CSV table of C-alpha atoms in Angstrom, one decimal:
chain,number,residue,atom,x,y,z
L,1,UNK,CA,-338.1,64.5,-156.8
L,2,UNK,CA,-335.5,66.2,-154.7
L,3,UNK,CA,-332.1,65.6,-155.8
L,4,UNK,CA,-331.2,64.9,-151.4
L,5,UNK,CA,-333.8,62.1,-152.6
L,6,UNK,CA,-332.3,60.7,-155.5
L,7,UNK,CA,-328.3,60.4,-153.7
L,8,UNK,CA,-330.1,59.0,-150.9
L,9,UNK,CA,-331.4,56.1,-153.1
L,10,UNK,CA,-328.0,55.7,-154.7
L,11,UNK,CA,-326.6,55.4,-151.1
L,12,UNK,CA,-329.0,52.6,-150.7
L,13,UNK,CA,-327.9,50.8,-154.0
L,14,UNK,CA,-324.4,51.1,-153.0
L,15,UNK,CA,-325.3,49.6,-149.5
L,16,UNK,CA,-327.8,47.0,-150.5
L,17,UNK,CA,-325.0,45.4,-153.3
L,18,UNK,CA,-322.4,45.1,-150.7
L,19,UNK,CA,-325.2,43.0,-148.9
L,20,UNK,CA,-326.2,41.2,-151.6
L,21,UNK,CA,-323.3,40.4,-154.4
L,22,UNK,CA,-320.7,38.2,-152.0
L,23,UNK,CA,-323.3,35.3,-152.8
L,24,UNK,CA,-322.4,35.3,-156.3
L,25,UNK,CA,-318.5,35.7,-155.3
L,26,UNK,CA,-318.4,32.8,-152.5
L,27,UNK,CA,-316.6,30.4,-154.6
L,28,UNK,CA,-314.0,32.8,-156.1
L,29,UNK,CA,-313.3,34.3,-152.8
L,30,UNK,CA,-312.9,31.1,-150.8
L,31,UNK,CA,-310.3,29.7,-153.7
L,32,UNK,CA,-308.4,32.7,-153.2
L,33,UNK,CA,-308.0,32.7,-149.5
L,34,UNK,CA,-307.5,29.2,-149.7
L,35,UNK,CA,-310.7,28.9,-147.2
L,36,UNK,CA,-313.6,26.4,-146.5
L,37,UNK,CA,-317.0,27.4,-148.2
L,38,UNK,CA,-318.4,27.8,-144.4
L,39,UNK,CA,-316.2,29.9,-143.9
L,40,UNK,CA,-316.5,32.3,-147.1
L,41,UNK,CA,-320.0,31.9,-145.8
L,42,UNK,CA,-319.1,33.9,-143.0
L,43,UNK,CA,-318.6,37.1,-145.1
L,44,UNK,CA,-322.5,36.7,-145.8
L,45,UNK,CA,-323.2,36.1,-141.7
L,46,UNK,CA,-320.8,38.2,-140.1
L,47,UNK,CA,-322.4,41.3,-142.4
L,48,UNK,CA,-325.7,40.2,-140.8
L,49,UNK,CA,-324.9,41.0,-137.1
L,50,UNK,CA,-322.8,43.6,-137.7
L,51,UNK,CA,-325.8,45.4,-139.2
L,52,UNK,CA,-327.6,44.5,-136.1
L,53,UNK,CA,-324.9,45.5,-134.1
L,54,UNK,CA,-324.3,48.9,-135.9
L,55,UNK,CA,-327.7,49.9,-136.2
L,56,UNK,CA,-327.1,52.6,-133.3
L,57,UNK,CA,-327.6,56.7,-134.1
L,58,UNK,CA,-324.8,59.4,-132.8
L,59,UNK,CA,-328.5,62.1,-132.8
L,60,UNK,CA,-326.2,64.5,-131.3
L,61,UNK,CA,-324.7,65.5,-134.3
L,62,UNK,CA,-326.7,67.2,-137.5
L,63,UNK,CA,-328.1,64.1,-139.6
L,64,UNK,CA,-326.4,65.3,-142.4
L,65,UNK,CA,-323.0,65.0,-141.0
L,66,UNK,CA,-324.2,61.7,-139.6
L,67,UNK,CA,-325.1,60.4,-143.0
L,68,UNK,CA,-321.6,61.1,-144.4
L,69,UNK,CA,-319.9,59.8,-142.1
L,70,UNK,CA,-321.9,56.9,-142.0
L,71,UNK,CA,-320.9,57.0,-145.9
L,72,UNK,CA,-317.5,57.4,-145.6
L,73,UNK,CA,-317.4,54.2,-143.1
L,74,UNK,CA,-318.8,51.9,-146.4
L,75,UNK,CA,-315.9,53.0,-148.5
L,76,UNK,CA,-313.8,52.4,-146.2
L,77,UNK,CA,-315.0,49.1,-145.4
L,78,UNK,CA,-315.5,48.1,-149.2
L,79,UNK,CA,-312.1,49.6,-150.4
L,80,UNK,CA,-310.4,47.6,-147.6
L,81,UNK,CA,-312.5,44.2,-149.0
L,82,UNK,CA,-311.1,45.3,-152.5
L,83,UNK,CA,-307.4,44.7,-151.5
L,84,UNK,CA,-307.9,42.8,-148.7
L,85,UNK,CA,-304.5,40.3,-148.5
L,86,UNK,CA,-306.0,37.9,-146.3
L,87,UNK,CA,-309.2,36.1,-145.2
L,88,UNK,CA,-309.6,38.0,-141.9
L,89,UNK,CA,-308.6,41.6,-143.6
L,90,UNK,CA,-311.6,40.7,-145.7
L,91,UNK,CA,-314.1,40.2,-143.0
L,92,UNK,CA,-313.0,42.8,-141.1
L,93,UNK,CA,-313.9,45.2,-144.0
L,94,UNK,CA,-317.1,43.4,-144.5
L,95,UNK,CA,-317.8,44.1,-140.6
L,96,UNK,CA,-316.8,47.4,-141.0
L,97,UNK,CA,-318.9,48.7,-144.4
L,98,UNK,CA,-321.8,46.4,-142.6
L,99,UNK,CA,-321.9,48.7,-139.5
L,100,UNK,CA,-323.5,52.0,-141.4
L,101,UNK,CA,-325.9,49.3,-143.2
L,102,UNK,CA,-328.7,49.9,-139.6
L,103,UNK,CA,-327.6,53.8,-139.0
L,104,UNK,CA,-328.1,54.9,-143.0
L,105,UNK,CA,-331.2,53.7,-143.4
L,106,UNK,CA,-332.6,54.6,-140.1
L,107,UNK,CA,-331.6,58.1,-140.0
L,108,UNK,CA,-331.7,58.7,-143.6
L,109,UNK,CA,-335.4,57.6,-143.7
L,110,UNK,CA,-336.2,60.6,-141.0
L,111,UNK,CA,-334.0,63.1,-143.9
L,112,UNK,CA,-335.9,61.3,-146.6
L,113,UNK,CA,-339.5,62.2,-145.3
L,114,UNK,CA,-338.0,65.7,-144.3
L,115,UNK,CA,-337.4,66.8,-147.7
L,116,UNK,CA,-341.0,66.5,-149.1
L,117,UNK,CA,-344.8,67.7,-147.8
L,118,UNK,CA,-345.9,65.5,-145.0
L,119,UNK,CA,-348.2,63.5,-146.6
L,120,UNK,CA,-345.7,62.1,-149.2
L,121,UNK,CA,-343.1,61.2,-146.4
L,122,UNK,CA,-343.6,57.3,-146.7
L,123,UNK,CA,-343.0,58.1,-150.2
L,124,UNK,CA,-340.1,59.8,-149.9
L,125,UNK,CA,-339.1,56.8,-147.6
L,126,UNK,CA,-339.9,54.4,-150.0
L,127,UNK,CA,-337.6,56.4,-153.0
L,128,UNK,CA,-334.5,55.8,-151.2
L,129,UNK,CA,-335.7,52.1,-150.3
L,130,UNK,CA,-336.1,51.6,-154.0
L,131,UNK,CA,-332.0,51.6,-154.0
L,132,UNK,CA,-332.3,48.5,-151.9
L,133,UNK,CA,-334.4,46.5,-154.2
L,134,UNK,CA,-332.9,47.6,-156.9
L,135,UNK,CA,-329.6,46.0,-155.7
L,136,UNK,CA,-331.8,43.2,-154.4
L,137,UNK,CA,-332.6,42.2,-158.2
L,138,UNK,CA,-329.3,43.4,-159.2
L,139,UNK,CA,-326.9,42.7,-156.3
L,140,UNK,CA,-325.9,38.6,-157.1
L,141,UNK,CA,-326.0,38.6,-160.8
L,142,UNK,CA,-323.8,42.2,-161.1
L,143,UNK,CA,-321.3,40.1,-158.6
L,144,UNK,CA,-321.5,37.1,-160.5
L,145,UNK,CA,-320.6,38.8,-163.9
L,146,UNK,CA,-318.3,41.3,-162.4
L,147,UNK,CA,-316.1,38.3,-160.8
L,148,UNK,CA,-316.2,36.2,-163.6
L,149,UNK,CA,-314.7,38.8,-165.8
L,150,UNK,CA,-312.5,41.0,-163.8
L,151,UNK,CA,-312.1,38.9,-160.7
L,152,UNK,CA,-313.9,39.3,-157.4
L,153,UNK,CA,-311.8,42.2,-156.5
L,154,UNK,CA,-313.4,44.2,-159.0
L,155,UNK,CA,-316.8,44.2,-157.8
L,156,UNK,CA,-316.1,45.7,-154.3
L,157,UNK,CA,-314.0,48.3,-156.6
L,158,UNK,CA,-317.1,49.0,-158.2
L,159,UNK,CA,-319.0,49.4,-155.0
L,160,UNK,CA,-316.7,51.6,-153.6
L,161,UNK,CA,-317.2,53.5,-156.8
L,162,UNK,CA,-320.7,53.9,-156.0
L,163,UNK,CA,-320.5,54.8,-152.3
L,164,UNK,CA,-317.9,57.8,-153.8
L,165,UNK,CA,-321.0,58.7,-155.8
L,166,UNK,CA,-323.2,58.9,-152.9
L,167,UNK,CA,-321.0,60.5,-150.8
L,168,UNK,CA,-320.8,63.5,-153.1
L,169,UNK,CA,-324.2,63.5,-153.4
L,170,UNK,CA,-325.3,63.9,-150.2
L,171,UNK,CA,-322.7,66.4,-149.4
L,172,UNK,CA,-324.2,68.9,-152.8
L,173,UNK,CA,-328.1,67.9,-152.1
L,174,UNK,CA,-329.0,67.1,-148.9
L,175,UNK,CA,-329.7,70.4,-147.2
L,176,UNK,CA,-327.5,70.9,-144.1
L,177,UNK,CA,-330.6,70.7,-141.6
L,178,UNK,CA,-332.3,68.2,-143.2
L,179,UNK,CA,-333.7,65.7,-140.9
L,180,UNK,CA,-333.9,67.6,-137.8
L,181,UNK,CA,-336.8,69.0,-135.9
L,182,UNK,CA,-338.4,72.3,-137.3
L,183,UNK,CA,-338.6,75.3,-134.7
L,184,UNK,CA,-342.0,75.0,-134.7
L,185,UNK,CA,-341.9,71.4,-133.0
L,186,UNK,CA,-340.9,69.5,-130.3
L,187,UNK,CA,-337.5,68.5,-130.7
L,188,UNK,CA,-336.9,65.3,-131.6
L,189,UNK,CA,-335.1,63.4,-128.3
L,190,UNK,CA,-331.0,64.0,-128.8
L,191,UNK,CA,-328.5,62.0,-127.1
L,192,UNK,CA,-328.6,58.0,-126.1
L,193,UNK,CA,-330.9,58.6,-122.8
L,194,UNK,CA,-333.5,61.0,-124.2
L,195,UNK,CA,-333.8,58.3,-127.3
L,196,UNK,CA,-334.1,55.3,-125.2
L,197,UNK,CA,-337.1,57.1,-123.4
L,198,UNK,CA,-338.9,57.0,-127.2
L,199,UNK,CA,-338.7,53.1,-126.0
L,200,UNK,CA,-341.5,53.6,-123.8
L,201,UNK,CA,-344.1,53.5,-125.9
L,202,UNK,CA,-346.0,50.7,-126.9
L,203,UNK,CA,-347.0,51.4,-130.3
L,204,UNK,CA,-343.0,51.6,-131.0
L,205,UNK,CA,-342.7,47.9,-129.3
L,206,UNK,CA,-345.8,47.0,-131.3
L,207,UNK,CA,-344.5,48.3,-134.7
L,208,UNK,CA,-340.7,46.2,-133.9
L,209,UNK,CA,-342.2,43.4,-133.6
L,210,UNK,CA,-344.6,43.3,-136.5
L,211,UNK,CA,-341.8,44.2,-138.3
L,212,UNK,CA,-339.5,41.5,-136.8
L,213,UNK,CA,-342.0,38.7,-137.4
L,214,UNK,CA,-343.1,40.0,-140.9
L,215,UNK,CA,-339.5,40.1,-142.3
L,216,UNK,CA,-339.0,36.3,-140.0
L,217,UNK,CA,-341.8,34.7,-141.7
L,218,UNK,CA,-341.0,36.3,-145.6
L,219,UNK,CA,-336.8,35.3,-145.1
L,220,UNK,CA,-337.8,31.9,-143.3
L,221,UNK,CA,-339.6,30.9,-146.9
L,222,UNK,CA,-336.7,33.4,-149.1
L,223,UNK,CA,-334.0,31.7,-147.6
L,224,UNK,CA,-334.9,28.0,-148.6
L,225,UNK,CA,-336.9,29.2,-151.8
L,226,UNK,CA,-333.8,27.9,-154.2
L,227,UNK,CA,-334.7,24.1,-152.7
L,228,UNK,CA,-338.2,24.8,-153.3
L,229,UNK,CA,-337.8,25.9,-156.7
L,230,UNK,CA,-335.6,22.7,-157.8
L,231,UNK,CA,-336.8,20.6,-155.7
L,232,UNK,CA,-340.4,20.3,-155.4
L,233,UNK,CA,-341.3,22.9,-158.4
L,234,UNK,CA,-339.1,20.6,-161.2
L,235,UNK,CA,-337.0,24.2,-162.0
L,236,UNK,CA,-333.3,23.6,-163.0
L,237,UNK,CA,-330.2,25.1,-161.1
L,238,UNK,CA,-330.0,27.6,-163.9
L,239,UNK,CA,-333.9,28.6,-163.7
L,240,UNK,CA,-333.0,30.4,-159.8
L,241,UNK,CA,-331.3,32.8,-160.8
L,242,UNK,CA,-334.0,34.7,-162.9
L,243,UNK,CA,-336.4,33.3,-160.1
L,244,UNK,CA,-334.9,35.4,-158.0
L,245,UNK,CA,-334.9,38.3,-160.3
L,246,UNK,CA,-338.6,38.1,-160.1
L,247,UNK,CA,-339.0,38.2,-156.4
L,248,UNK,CA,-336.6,41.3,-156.4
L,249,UNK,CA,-339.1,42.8,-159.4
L,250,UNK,CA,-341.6,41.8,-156.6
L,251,UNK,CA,-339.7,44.0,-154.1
L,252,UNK,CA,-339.5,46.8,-156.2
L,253,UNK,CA,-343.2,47.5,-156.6
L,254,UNK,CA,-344.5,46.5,-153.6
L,255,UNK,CA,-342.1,49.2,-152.0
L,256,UNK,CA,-343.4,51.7,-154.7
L,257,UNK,CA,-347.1,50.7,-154.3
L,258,UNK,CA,-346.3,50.5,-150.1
L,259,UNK,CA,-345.2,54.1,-149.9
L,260,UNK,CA,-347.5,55.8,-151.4
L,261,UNK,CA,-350.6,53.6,-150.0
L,262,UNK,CA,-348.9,54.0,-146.3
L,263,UNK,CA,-349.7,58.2,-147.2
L,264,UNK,CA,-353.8,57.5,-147.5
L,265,UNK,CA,-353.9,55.1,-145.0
L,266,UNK,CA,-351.1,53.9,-143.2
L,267,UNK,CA,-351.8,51.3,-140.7
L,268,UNK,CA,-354.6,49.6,-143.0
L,269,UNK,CA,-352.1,49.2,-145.4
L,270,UNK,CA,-349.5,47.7,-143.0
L,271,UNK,CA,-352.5,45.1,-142.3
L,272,UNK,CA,-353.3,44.4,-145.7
L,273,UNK,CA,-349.4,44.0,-146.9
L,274,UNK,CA,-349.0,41.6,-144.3
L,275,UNK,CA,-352.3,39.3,-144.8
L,276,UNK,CA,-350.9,39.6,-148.6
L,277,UNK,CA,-348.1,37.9,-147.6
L,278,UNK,CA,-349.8,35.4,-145.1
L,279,UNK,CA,-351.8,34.3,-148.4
L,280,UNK,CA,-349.3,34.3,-150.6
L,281,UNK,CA,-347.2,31.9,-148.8
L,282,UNK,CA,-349.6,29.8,-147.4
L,283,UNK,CA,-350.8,29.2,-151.4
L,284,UNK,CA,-347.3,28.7,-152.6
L,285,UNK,CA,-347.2,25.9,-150.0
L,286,UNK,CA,-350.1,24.4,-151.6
L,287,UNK,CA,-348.7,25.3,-155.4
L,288,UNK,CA,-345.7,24.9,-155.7
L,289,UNK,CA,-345.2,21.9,-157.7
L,290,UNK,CA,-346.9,24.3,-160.5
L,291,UNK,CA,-344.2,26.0,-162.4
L,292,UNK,CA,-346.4,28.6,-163.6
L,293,UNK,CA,-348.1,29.4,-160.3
L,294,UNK,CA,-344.6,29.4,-158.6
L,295,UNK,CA,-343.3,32.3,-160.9
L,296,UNK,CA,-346.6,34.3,-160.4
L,297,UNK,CA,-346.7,33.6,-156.6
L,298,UNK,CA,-342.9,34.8,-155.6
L,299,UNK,CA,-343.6,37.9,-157.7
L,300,UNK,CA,-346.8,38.2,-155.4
L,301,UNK,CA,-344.2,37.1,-152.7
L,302,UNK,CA,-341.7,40.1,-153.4
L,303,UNK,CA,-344.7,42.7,-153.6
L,304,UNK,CA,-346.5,42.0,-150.0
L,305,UNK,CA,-343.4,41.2,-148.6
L,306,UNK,CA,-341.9,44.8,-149.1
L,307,UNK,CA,-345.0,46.9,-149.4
L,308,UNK,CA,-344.5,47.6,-145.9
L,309,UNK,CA,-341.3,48.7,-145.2
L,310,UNK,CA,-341.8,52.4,-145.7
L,311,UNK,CA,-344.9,52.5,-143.6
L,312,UNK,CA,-343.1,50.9,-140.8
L,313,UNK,CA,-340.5,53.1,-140.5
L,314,UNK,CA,-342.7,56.2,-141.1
L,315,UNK,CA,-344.9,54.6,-138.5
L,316,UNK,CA,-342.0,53.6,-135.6
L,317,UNK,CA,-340.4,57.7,-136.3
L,318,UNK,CA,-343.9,59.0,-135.4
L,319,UNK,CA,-344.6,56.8,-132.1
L,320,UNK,CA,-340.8,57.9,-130.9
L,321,UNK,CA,-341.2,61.3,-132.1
L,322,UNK,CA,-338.4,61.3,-134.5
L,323,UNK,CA,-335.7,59.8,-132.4
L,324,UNK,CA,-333.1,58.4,-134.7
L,325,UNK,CA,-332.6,55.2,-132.8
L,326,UNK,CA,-336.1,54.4,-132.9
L,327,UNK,CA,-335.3,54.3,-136.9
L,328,UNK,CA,-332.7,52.5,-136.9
L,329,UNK,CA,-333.8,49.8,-134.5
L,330,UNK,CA,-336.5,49.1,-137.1
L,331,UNK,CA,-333.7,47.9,-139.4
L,332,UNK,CA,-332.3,46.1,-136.4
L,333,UNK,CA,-335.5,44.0,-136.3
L,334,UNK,CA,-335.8,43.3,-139.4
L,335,UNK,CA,-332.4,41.5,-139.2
L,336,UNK,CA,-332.9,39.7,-136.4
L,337,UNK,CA,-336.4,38.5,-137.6
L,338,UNK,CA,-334.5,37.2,-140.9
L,339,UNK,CA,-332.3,34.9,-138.7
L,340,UNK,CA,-335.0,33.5,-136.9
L,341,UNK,CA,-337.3,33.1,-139.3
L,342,UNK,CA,-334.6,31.2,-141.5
L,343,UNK,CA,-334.0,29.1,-138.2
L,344,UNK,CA,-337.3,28.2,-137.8
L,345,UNK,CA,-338.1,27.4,-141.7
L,346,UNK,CA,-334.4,25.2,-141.4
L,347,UNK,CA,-335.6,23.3,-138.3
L,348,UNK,CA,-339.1,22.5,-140.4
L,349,UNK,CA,-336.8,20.9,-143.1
L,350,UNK,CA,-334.6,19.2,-140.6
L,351,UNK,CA,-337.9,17.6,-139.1
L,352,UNK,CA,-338.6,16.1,-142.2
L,353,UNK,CA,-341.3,18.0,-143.7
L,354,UNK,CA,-340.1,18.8,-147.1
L,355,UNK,CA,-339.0,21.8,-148.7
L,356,UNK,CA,-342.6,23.6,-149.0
L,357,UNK,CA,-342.6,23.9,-145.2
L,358,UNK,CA,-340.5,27.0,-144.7
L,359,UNK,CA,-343.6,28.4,-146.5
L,360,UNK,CA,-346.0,27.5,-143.9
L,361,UNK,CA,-344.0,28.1,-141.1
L,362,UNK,CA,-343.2,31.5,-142.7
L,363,UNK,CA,-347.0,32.0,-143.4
L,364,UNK,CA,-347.6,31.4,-139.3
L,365,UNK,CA,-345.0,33.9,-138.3
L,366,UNK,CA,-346.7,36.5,-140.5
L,367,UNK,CA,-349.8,35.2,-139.5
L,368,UNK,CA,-349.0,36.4,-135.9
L,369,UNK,CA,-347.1,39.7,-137.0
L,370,UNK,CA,-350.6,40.6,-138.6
L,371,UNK,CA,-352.0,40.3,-135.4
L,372,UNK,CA,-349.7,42.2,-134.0
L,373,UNK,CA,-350.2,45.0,-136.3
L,374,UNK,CA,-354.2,44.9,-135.9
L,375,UNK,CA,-353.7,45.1,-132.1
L,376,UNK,CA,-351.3,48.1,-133.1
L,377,UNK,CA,-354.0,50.0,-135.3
L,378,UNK,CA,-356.7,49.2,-132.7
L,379,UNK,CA,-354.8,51.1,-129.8
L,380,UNK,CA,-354.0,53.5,-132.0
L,381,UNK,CA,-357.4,54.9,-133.1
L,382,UNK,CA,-358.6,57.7,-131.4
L,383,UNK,CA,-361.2,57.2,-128.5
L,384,UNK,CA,-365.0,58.5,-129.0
L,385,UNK,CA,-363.7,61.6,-126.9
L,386,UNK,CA,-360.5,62.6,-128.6
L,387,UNK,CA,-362.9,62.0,-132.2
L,388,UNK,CA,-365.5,64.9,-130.9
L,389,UNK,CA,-362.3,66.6,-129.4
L,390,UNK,CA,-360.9,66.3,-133.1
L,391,UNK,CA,-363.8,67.9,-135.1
L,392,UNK,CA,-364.3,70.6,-132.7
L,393,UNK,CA,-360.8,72.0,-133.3
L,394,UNK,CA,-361.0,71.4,-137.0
């Protein structure tokens, strides 16, 4: 594994606890500003949209640069949350660490696949994913424990701690050019016009949405899953927490297993991880009064749900032809599907129909993004022509 590889991943850890730890630090945070609970909850929203909002790549400057500098913004932003001496100092640095969250992982996935052969690039993708998942099993409990022992302050300390890290190691292992177009192939598009063009293509339009509606429909269930859990699966406040730890186990592998299936095969795996999913919600709708099946099926829940991650990135680079905004939309998508899909699964419970129906509605919107995808893989094949075209210049 390539060393560029491995502080690539460590960037992602530091990046995906920032995301993930303020839920576990909520309560000490608001009693220290002297704030409602809505708005500590804020911290957790504004984040969101800032990574939405920030997901946009500078391409004219070498991705390496990029990355650090994009680094060097998340210490900033978490050093300035660590002595933060008021409420809107603190979400200001939550805005501001939030707004490399879109950029590192779009353009670092277009390093990641550029430091291994071809054929291992949603691999290499998934590697420095698995820095993400990590901190998703790790990120509330680490806050949690953190806070309660050296006080909230202490765990953005830490984080900015780990972004250092990162920031050194991508400076020592990433290899200056990495990420940028070889002289023996079209350049990737440079500057915000050229990338935009990349837009034109309907397999990258195809690929955002699935992508939107797959993430919608797995955070629509996620989001209410705690409600579930207590009360419709008999699990006690204090069971969620390792719950959780299970789904992010979940996450883990399915990244793994994701990557390196997306290598043999990559859009019938992108098919397959999203009918997963479709099932797996749809049955823990029907289960979920069973404690045992409930543990087994938000494992299976964390598995599909992320098995496609590096396959769609892999996949939206290619249709664009490398153009780093392309990459970084993806993560855009993915944000936005997460707010609508926990809109749509909060409007289910508001209508009265019980806390296992953020599972079906989530099991209908990645219902639809697996139709999306097989409409994708359809236009995508080759014609009869380009086939014979194929084997005669093999």
């Amino acid at each position: 594994m390539p060393s560029g590889l491995v502080a690539l991943a460590v960037g992602g850890f530091g990046i995906g606890l920032t995301e993930f730890l303020i839920a576990g630090l909520l309560p000490q945070v608001a009693a220290s500003f002297a704030v409602s609970e809505a708005a500590a909850g804020r911290l957790i929203s504004g984040y969101a949209l800032s990574v939405a909002v920030g997901a946009i790549a500078t391409a004219r400057l070498p991705r390496k640069h990029v990355l650090v500098a994009l680094v060097v913004l998340f210490v900033l932003g978490n050093l300035l949350s660590a002595i933060a001496p008021s409420y809107p100092v603190m979400l200001l640095g939550r805005i501001v660490a939030a707004l490399c969250h879109g950029s590192f992982f779009g353009i670092g996935s277009l390093v990641a696949r550029s430091l291994v052969a071809p054929e291992r690039a949603s691999r290499a993708v998934a590697v420095m994913f698995a820095g993400l998942t990590v901190a998703n099993v790790l990120g509330v409990p680490f806050g949690a424990l953190v806070g309660e022992r050296w006080g909230w302050r202490a765990a953005f300390w830490a984080v900015t701690v780990i972004g250092l890290l990162a920031l050194a190691g991508i400076i020592a292992f990433v290899p200056r050019r990495a990420g940028e177009t070889p002289p023996t192939e079209p350049a990737a598009p440079t500057g915000l016009r050229a990338q935009l063009r990349a837009f034109r293509s309907g397999q990258v339009w195809l690929t955002l949405v699935a992508t939107a509606l797959g993430y919608g429909g797995m955070f629509g269930a996620f989001s209410y899953i705690a409600y579930t859990f207590t009360e419709v699966g008999g699990f006690s406040s204090a069971d969620v927490a390792w719950l959780l730890m299970v789904y992010g186990v979940g996450l883990v592998v399915g990244n793994l297993i994701g990557g390196r299936a997306a290598d043999h095969d990559r859009d019938r795996a992108l098919v397959l991880a999203l009918a997963g999913l479709t099932v797996t919600l749809a049955v823990f709708g029907l289960l979920a009064e069973s404690g045992t099946a409930s543990v087994v099926l938000v494992f299976l829940m964390g598995v599909f749900g992320f098995a496609g991650v590096p396959g769609m990135i892999t996949r939206v680079t290619d249709y664009a032809h490398g153009a780093a905004l392309a990459a970084s939309a993806n993560v855009s998508a993915s944000n936005l599907g997460n707010a609508l899909g926990a809109w749509a699964g909060g409007l289910a419970i508001t209508a009265g129909l019980g806390y296992t129906a953020p599972l079906y509605v989530g099991a209908g919107i990645v219902l639809t993004s697996v139709l999306v995808m097989t409409v994708a893989a359809h236009r995508a094949r080759p014609t009869g022509r380009q086939a014979r075209e194929s084997v005669v210049r093999r």
